[in-house]
Amino acid sequence: MGPSETCRRDLRGREKHSRLHTEKPWFRTVGRGFDSRHLHSSHVGRGPVAGSGGASVMRPHDRAWRCGDHTHIDRWFTVLPSLSMTQTRAALRPTVLTALLAALLSVLLTPTPASAASLQEVTGFGSNPGALKMYRYVPDGLPAGRPVVVALHGCTQNAAGYATGTGWTTLADRWGFSVVLPQQQSGNNSSQCFNWFQDADIRRGQGEAASVAQMVDRQLADVSGNASRVYVTGLSAGGGMTSVMMAAYPEKFAAGGVVAGLPYGCAQAAGSPFVCMYVGATQTPAQWGDRVRAARPGYTGPWPALTVLHGTADYTVKPVNMTDLVEQWTDVQGADRTADVSDTVAGHPHQIFRGPDGKAVVETYGIDGMGHGQPVDPGSGTEQCGTAGAYFLDVGLCAAHRLGKAWQLG
């Protein structure tokens, strides 16, 4: 039996979206809780929209959206030999007892994971100069000393949708860590993008960067988190803000994950956020590195490790930005730009660059054929996570899982 009619309508709707999203200025994401708007460079007055309405080239396998796992499993039954009812009951009694004991032992011996909680807003977390909102997810029963992940949404998104779509809350329950989810407000940016391109928001001690740093401090205090195991990641504009946090507050983060994002200081280097997004900035690796070093004068390290995931068919934030991120952070880390590992993961090119001490300092995933969005791999497998939807693209690889493994969260 194939998918239900509802599922088929959903599949057709997603295909239609893929064909038309570059032709239509808007579309509504049913059931996602937000409107996604494709704002072109003519919308300069509203700010860049990295993460909102980006081109998402759909390959044949992209049309195979998981729709409720409509896999029907046949149940095969073994018919017992023809016995009398009394004989059958006598024969089954030891087997049933053994099965019950085995089930009981399984329950008693299996470690109990942290149970599902809910997203909560936190107020009064600091002076909040960037006027952001703070949300967090803390699995019930989470012990002290666990890691903290800061997850920054893309334009037109919000904390709740990003938490679910990426799979970060699922992994938090599975592996035992808490998640901080900053949320932009329309008063700061009409498209709800984090202002990765504004001088006032990307400097240490001011604006949105300072607000996110205050959230980290509040979270560590409230949950007795491990200050040496704080990580930051984000999609698109959130990816740009991830670069900001790594550069401006390197002492707070062990590592970062930039998904379809941009290097630190890119808008300033290019003279325009749109040039940065669509063309890239012309900088040498040393110039890129100098921008990071200038964000935290006098800092001698260690600098956060970086993982980048970017679609090769991203026409909103061009893949050249992944190249620039590699140049920026290998220079900061004192590493060369020759990959020490080049292989594939889930069919996608993967590289690792090691620093002078042999540790991985930069890692990249070029997601073959993927447009603008967060890679997800919906399902119940051990490496699967996320929910397919607008800017959450099912490519058979879950970015949150790959980042979590790089950070040894689970």
PDB file of C-alpha atoms in Angstrom, residues 64-205:
ATOM      1  CA  ALA A  64      11.128  11.119  -1.889  1.00  0.00           C
ATOM      2  CA  TRP A  65      10.074  12.999   1.231  1.00  0.00           C
ATOM      3  CA  ARG A  66       9.473  10.686   4.161  1.00  0.00           C
ATOM      4  CA  CYS A  67       5.788  10.864   4.823  1.00  0.00           C
ATOM      5  CA  GLY A  68       5.079   9.060   8.043  1.00  0.00           C
ATOM      6  CA  ASP A  69       7.114   5.956   7.216  1.00  0.00           C
ATOM      7  CA  HIS A  70       4.306   4.272   5.293  1.00  0.00           C
ATOM      8  CA  THR A  71       6.032   0.919   5.324  1.00  0.00           C
ATOM      9  CA  HIS A  72       3.668  -1.954   5.917  1.00  0.00           C
ATOM     10  CA  ILE A  73       5.250  -4.919   7.620  1.00  0.00           C
ATOM     11  CA  ASP A  74       3.621  -8.273   7.112  1.00  0.00           C
ATOM     12  CA  ARG A  75       3.303 -10.337  10.252  1.00  0.00           C
ATOM     13  CA  TRP A  76       4.011 -14.002   9.829  1.00  0.00           C
ATOM     14  CA  PHE A  77       2.709 -16.460  12.379  1.00  0.00           C
ATOM     15  CA  THR A  78       3.902 -19.966  13.076  1.00  0.00           C
ATOM     16  CA  VAL A  79       1.030 -22.360  13.569  1.00  0.00           C
ATOM     17  CA  LEU A  80       1.522 -24.769  16.459  1.00  0.00           C
ATOM     18  CA  PRO A  81       1.104 -28.481  15.797  1.00  0.00           C
ATOM     19  CA  SER A  82      -2.347 -29.790  16.379  1.00  0.00           C
ATOM     20  CA  LEU A  83      -2.502 -30.303  20.157  1.00  0.00           C
ATOM     21  CA  SER A  84      -5.293 -30.377  22.642  1.00  0.00           C
ATOM     22  CA  MET A  85      -5.957 -27.138  24.540  1.00  0.00           C
ATOM     23  CA  THR A  86      -4.553 -28.642  27.764  1.00  0.00           C
ATOM     24  CA  GLN A  87      -1.399 -29.813  26.003  1.00  0.00           C
ATOM     25  CA  THR A  88      -0.962 -26.437  24.330  1.00  0.00           C
ATOM     26  CA  ARG A  89      -1.249 -24.516  27.618  1.00  0.00           C
ATOM     27  CA  ALA A  90       1.227 -26.851  29.323  1.00  0.00           C
ATOM     28  CA  ALA A  91       3.698 -26.507  26.468  1.00  0.00           C
ATOM     29  CA  LEU A  92       3.458 -22.729  26.391  1.00  0.00           C
ATOM     30  CA  ARG A  93       3.623 -22.088  30.168  1.00  0.00           C
ATOM     31  CA  PRO A  94       7.472 -22.276  30.556  1.00  0.00           C
ATOM     32  CA  THR A  95       7.982 -20.273  27.357  1.00  0.00           C
ATOM     33  CA  VAL A  96       5.659 -17.482  28.485  1.00  0.00           C
ATOM     34  CA  LEU A  97       7.279 -17.365  31.934  1.00  0.00           C
ATOM     35  CA  THR A  98      10.745 -17.155  30.387  1.00  0.00           C
ATOM     36  CA  ALA A  99       9.643 -14.358  28.056  1.00  0.00           C
ATOM     37  CA  LEU A 100       8.156 -12.377  30.939  1.00  0.00           C
ATOM     38  CA  LEU A 101      11.331 -12.732  33.005  1.00  0.00           C
ATOM     39  CA  ALA A 102      13.467 -11.670  30.037  1.00  0.00           C
ATOM     40  CA  ALA A 103      11.300  -8.611  29.460  1.00  0.00           C
ATOM     41  CA  LEU A 104      11.500  -7.649  33.140  1.00  0.00           C
ATOM     42  CA  LEU A 105      15.286  -8.003  33.183  1.00  0.00           C
ATOM     43  CA  SER A 106      15.514  -5.929  30.006  1.00  0.00           C
ATOM     44  CA  VAL A 107      13.612  -3.088  31.667  1.00  0.00           C
ATOM     45  CA  LEU A 108      15.692  -3.288  34.850  1.00  0.00           C
ATOM     46  CA  LEU A 109      19.053  -3.447  33.087  1.00  0.00           C
ATOM     47  CA  THR A 110      18.464  -0.873  30.331  1.00  0.00           C
ATOM     48  CA  PRO A 111      19.749   2.630  31.249  1.00  0.00           C
ATOM     49  CA  THR A 112      16.939   5.173  31.401  1.00  0.00           C
ATOM     50  CA  PRO A 113      17.600   8.132  29.073  1.00  0.00           C
ATOM     51  CA  ALA A 114      16.690  11.662  30.101  1.00  0.00           C
ATOM     52  CA  SER A 115      12.978  12.056  29.467  1.00  0.00           C
ATOM     53  CA  ALA A 116      11.373  14.493  27.069  1.00  0.00           C
ATOM     54  CA  ALA A 117      10.810  17.997  28.382  1.00  0.00           C
ATOM     55  CA  SER A 118       9.458  21.134  26.715  1.00  0.00           C
ATOM     56  CA  LEU A 119      10.854  24.363  25.354  1.00  0.00           C
ATOM     57  CA  GLN A 120      10.815  27.145  27.944  1.00  0.00           C
ATOM     58  CA  GLU A 121      11.339  30.894  27.648  1.00  0.00           C
ATOM     59  CA  VAL A 122      13.857  32.461  30.033  1.00  0.00           C
ATOM     60  CA  THR A 123      13.550  36.136  30.945  1.00  0.00           C
ATOM     61  CA  GLY A 124      15.898  38.417  32.840  1.00  0.00           C
ATOM     62  CA  PHE A 125      19.016  36.590  31.677  1.00  0.00           C
ATOM     63  CA  GLY A 126      21.066  39.794  31.550  1.00  0.00           C
ATOM     64  CA  SER A 127      21.062  43.340  30.241  1.00  0.00           C
ATOM     65  CA  ASN A 128      20.260  41.883  26.800  1.00  0.00           C
ATOM     66  CA  PRO A 129      21.642  44.730  24.661  1.00  0.00           C
ATOM     67  CA  GLY A 130      20.594  42.935  21.485  1.00  0.00           C
ATOM     68  CA  ALA A 131      16.941  42.649  22.591  1.00  0.00           C
ATOM     69  CA  LEU A 132      16.760  38.923  21.815  1.00  0.00           C
ATOM     70  CA  LYS A 133      14.542  36.286  23.391  1.00  0.00           C
ATOM     71  CA  MET A 134      16.003  33.261  25.152  1.00  0.00           C
ATOM     72  CA  TYR A 135      14.492  29.793  24.983  1.00  0.00           C
ATOM     73  CA  ARG A 136      15.975  26.587  26.269  1.00  0.00           C
ATOM     74  CA  TYR A 137      15.420  22.860  26.293  1.00  0.00           C
ATOM     75  CA  VAL A 138      16.561  20.881  29.328  1.00  0.00           C
ATOM     76  CA  PRO A 139      15.771  17.144  29.398  1.00  0.00           C
ATOM     77  CA  ASP A 140      14.071  16.083  32.619  1.00  0.00           C
ATOM     78  CA  GLY A 141      16.535  14.665  35.105  1.00  0.00           C
ATOM     79  CA  LEU A 142      19.577  16.097  33.330  1.00  0.00           C
ATOM     80  CA  PRO A 143      22.541  15.783  35.728  1.00  0.00           C
ATOM     81  CA  ALA A 144      25.043  18.543  36.428  1.00  0.00           C
ATOM     82  CA  GLY A 145      28.180  18.854  34.352  1.00  0.00           C
ATOM     83  CA  ARG A 146      26.559  18.149  30.993  1.00  0.00           C
ATOM     84  CA  PRO A 147      27.332  20.015  27.721  1.00  0.00           C
ATOM     85  CA  VAL A 148      25.376  22.990  26.388  1.00  0.00           C
ATOM     86  CA  VAL A 149      24.541  23.579  22.705  1.00  0.00           C
ATOM     87  CA  VAL A 150      23.517  27.034  21.444  1.00  0.00           C
ATOM     88  CA  ALA A 151      21.367  26.721  18.298  1.00  0.00           C
ATOM     89  CA  LEU A 152      20.626  29.809  16.179  1.00  0.00           C
ATOM     90  CA  HIS A 153      17.733  29.741  13.710  1.00  0.00           C
ATOM     91  CA  GLY A 154      17.645  31.154  10.189  1.00  0.00           C
ATOM     92  CA  CYS A 155      15.587  34.050   8.842  1.00  0.00           C
ATOM     93  CA  THR A 156      11.769  33.781   9.135  1.00  0.00           C
ATOM     94  CA  GLN A 157      12.247  30.932  11.607  1.00  0.00           C
ATOM     95  CA  ASN A 158      11.822  30.790  15.366  1.00  0.00           C
ATOM     96  CA  ALA A 159      13.287  28.876  18.274  1.00  0.00           C
ATOM     97  CA  ALA A 160      10.551  26.239  18.490  1.00  0.00           C
ATOM     98  CA  GLY A 161      10.539  25.400  14.792  1.00  0.00           C
ATOM     99  CA  TYR A 162      14.314  25.259  14.645  1.00  0.00           C
ATOM    100  CA  ALA A 163      14.534  23.040  17.716  1.00  0.00           C
ATOM    101  CA  THR A 164      12.193  20.484  16.169  1.00  0.00           C
ATOM    102  CA  GLY A 165      13.276  20.722  12.541  1.00  0.00           C
ATOM    103  CA  THR A 166      16.985  20.279  13.212  1.00  0.00           C
ATOM    104  CA  GLY A 167      16.572  17.393  15.648  1.00  0.00           C
ATOM    105  CA  TRP A 168      18.586  19.051  18.413  1.00  0.00           C
ATOM    106  CA  THR A 169      15.977  18.394  21.096  1.00  0.00           C
ATOM    107  CA  THR A 170      15.750  14.730  20.100  1.00  0.00           C
ATOM    108  CA  LEU A 171      19.503  14.406  20.448  1.00  0.00           C
ATOM    109  CA  ALA A 172      19.423  16.284  23.758  1.00  0.00           C
ATOM    110  CA  ASP A 173      17.096  13.601  25.138  1.00  0.00           C
ATOM    111  CA  ARG A 174      19.157  10.803  23.605  1.00  0.00           C
ATOM    112  CA  TRP A 175      22.611  11.971  24.644  1.00  0.00           C
ATOM    113  CA  GLY A 176      21.942  14.153  27.670  1.00  0.00           C
ATOM    114  CA  PHE A 177      22.734  17.836  27.131  1.00  0.00           C
ATOM    115  CA  SER A 178      20.797  21.103  27.216  1.00  0.00           C
ATOM    116  CA  VAL A 179      20.037  23.432  24.314  1.00  0.00           C
ATOM    117  CA  VAL A 180      19.872  27.238  24.312  1.00  0.00           C
ATOM    118  CA  LEU A 181      17.797  28.682  21.478  1.00  0.00           C
ATOM    119  CA  PRO A 182      18.093  32.457  21.002  1.00  0.00           C
ATOM    120  CA  GLN A 183      15.209  33.980  19.059  1.00  0.00           C
ATOM    121  CA  GLN A 184      15.300  37.131  16.973  1.00  0.00           C
ATOM    122  CA  GLN A 185      12.530  39.719  17.216  1.00  0.00           C
ATOM    123  CA  SER A 186      10.953  41.514  14.287  1.00  0.00           C
ATOM    124  CA  GLY A 187      11.787  44.850  15.906  1.00  0.00           C
ATOM    125  CA  ASN A 188      15.462  44.072  15.315  1.00  0.00           C
ATOM    126  CA  ASN A 189      15.053  42.626  11.837  1.00  0.00           C
ATOM    127  CA  SER A 190      11.776  42.479   9.926  1.00  0.00           C
ATOM    128  CA  SER A 191      12.663  39.060   8.506  1.00  0.00           C
ATOM    129  CA  GLN A 192      13.754  37.806  11.938  1.00  0.00           C
ATOM    130  CA  CYS A 193      17.340  37.301  10.776  1.00  0.00           C
ATOM    131  CA  PHE A 194      20.129  37.569  13.287  1.00  0.00           C
ATOM    132  CA  ASN A 195      22.113  40.658  12.315  1.00  0.00           C
ATOM    133  CA  TRP A 196      25.383  38.924  11.389  1.00  0.00           C
ATOM    134  CA  PHE A 197      26.211  41.856   9.079  1.00  0.00           C
ATOM    135  CA  GLN A 198      25.715  44.814  11.460  1.00  0.00           C
ATOM    136  CA  ASP A 199      28.763  46.248  13.219  1.00  0.00           C
ATOM    137  CA  ALA A 200      26.707  47.008  16.320  1.00  0.00           C
ATOM    138  CA  ASP A 201      25.685  43.349  16.711  1.00  0.00           C
ATOM    139  CA  ILE A 202      28.889  41.463  15.953  1.00  0.00           C
ATOM    140  CA  ARG A 203      31.334  43.054  18.383  1.00  0.00           C
ATOM    141  CA  ARG A 204      32.283  41.704  21.771  1.00  0.00           C
ATOM    142  CA  GLY A 205      30.337  43.300  24.617  1.00  0.00           C
TER     143      GLY A 205
END
